[in-house]
Coordinates of C-alpha atoms in Angstrom, one line a residue:
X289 CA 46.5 86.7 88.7
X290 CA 46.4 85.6 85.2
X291 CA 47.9 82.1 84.6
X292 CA 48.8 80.9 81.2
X293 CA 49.5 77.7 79.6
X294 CA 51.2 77.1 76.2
X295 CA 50.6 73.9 73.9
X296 CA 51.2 72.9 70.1
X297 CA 54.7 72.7 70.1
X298 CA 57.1 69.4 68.6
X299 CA 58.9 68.3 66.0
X300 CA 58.5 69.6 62.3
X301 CA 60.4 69.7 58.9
X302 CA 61.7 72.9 57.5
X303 CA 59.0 74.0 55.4
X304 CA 56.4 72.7 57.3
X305 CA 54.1 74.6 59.7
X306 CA 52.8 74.3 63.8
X307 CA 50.0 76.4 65.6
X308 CA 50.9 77.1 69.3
X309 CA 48.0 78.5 71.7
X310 CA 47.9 80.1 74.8
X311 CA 45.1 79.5 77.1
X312 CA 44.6 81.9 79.3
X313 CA 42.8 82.4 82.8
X314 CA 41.9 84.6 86.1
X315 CA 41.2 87.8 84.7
X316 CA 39.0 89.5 81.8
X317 CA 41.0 88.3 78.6
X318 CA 40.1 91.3 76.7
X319 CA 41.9 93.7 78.8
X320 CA 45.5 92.3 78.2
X321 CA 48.0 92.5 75.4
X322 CA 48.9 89.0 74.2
X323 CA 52.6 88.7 73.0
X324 CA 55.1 85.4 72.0
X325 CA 58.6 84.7 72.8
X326 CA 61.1 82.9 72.0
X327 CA 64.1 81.8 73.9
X328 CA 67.2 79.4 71.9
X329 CA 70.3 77.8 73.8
X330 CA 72.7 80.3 74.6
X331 CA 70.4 83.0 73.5
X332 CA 68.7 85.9 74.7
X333 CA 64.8 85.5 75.1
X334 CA 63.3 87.3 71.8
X335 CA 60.4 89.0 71.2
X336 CA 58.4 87.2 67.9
X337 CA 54.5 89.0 68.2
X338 CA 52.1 90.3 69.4
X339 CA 48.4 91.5 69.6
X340 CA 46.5 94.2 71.5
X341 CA 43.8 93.6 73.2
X342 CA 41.0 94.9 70.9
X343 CA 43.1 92.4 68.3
X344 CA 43.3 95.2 65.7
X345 CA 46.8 96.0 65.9
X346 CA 50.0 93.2 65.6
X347 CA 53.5 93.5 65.9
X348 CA 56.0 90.9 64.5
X349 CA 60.1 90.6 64.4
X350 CA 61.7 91.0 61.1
X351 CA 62.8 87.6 61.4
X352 CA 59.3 86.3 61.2
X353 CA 57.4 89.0 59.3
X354 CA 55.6 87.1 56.5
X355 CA 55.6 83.4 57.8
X356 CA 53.9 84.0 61.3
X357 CA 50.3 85.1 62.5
X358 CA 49.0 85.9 65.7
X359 CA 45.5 85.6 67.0
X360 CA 43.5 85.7 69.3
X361 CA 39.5 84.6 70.4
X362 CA 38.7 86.7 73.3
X363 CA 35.5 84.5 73.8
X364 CA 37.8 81.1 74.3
X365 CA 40.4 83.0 76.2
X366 CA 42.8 82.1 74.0
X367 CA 45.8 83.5 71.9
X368 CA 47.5 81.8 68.6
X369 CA 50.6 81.6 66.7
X370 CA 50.4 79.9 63.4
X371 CA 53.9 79.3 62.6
X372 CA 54.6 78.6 58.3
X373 CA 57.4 78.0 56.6
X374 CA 59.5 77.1 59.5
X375 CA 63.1 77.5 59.5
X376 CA 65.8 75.3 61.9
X377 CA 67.1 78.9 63.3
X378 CA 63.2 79.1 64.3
X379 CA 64.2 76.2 66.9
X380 CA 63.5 77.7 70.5
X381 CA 61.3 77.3 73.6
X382 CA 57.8 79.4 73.1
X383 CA 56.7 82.0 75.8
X384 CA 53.4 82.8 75.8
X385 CA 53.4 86.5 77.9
X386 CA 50.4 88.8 78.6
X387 CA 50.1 92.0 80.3
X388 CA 46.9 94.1 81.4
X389 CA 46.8 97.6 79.0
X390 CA 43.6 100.4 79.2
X391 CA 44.5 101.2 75.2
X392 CA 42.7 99.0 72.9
X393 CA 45.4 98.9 69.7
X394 CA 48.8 98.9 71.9
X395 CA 51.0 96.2 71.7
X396 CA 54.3 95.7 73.4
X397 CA 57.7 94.4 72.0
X398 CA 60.0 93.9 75.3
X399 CA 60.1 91.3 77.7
X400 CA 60.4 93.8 80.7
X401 CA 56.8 95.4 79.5
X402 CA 54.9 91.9 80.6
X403 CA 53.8 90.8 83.8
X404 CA 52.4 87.3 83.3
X405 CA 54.4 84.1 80.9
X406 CA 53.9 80.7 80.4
X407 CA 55.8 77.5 81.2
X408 CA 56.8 77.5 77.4
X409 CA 56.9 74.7 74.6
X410 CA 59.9 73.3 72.7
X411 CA 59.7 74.0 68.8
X412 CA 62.1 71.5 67.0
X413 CA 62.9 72.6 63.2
X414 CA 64.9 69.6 61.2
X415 CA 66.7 70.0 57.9

């Protein structure tokens, strides 16, 4: 089973930026769509992005189109969020999700589509 473990999350001022990663372990890396979520108080969990495996094709939500980039470095097991021009309403727990895919540029936008998340990490945006 594939285990992942989120980090790079705290406390920044609107305006500023954070890179989040996703380590990731227990099965070939390469094979498995990396995405992110996002979960607020009260809220639904979210999709923000994702990557396919073969790291050619990413998917973003409109609310984050332009300021966020994901990533990944299949050699370090590892996937990334760089996170720019941060916003308060960005102010959520981070899910880092992952599921295993035999199509090199697919990447999935739903919740129910992955099999494998992360403990999280808290993301605080001040004013």
């Amino acid at each position: 089973q594939v285990q992942l473990v989120e980090s790079g999350g705290g406390l920044v001022q609107a305006g500023g930026s954070l890179r989040l990663s996703c380590a990731s372990s227990g099965r070939t890396f390469s094979w498995y769509i990396m995405g992110w979520f996002r979960q607020a108080p009260g809220k639904e969990r979210e999709f923000v992005a994702a990557i396919s495996w073969s790291g050619d094709s990413t998917s973003y939500a409109d609310s984050v189109k332009g300021r966020f980039t994901i990533a990944r470095d299949n050699a370090k097991s590892t996937s990334y969020l760089q996170m720019n021009s941060l916003k308060p309403d960005d102010t959520a727990v981070y899910y880092c999700a992952a599921v295993r895919t035999r199509y090199s540029s697919t990447t999935n936008s739903y919740p129910r589509d992955y099999d494998y998340w992360g403990q999280g990490t808290q993301v605080t945006v001040s004013s």
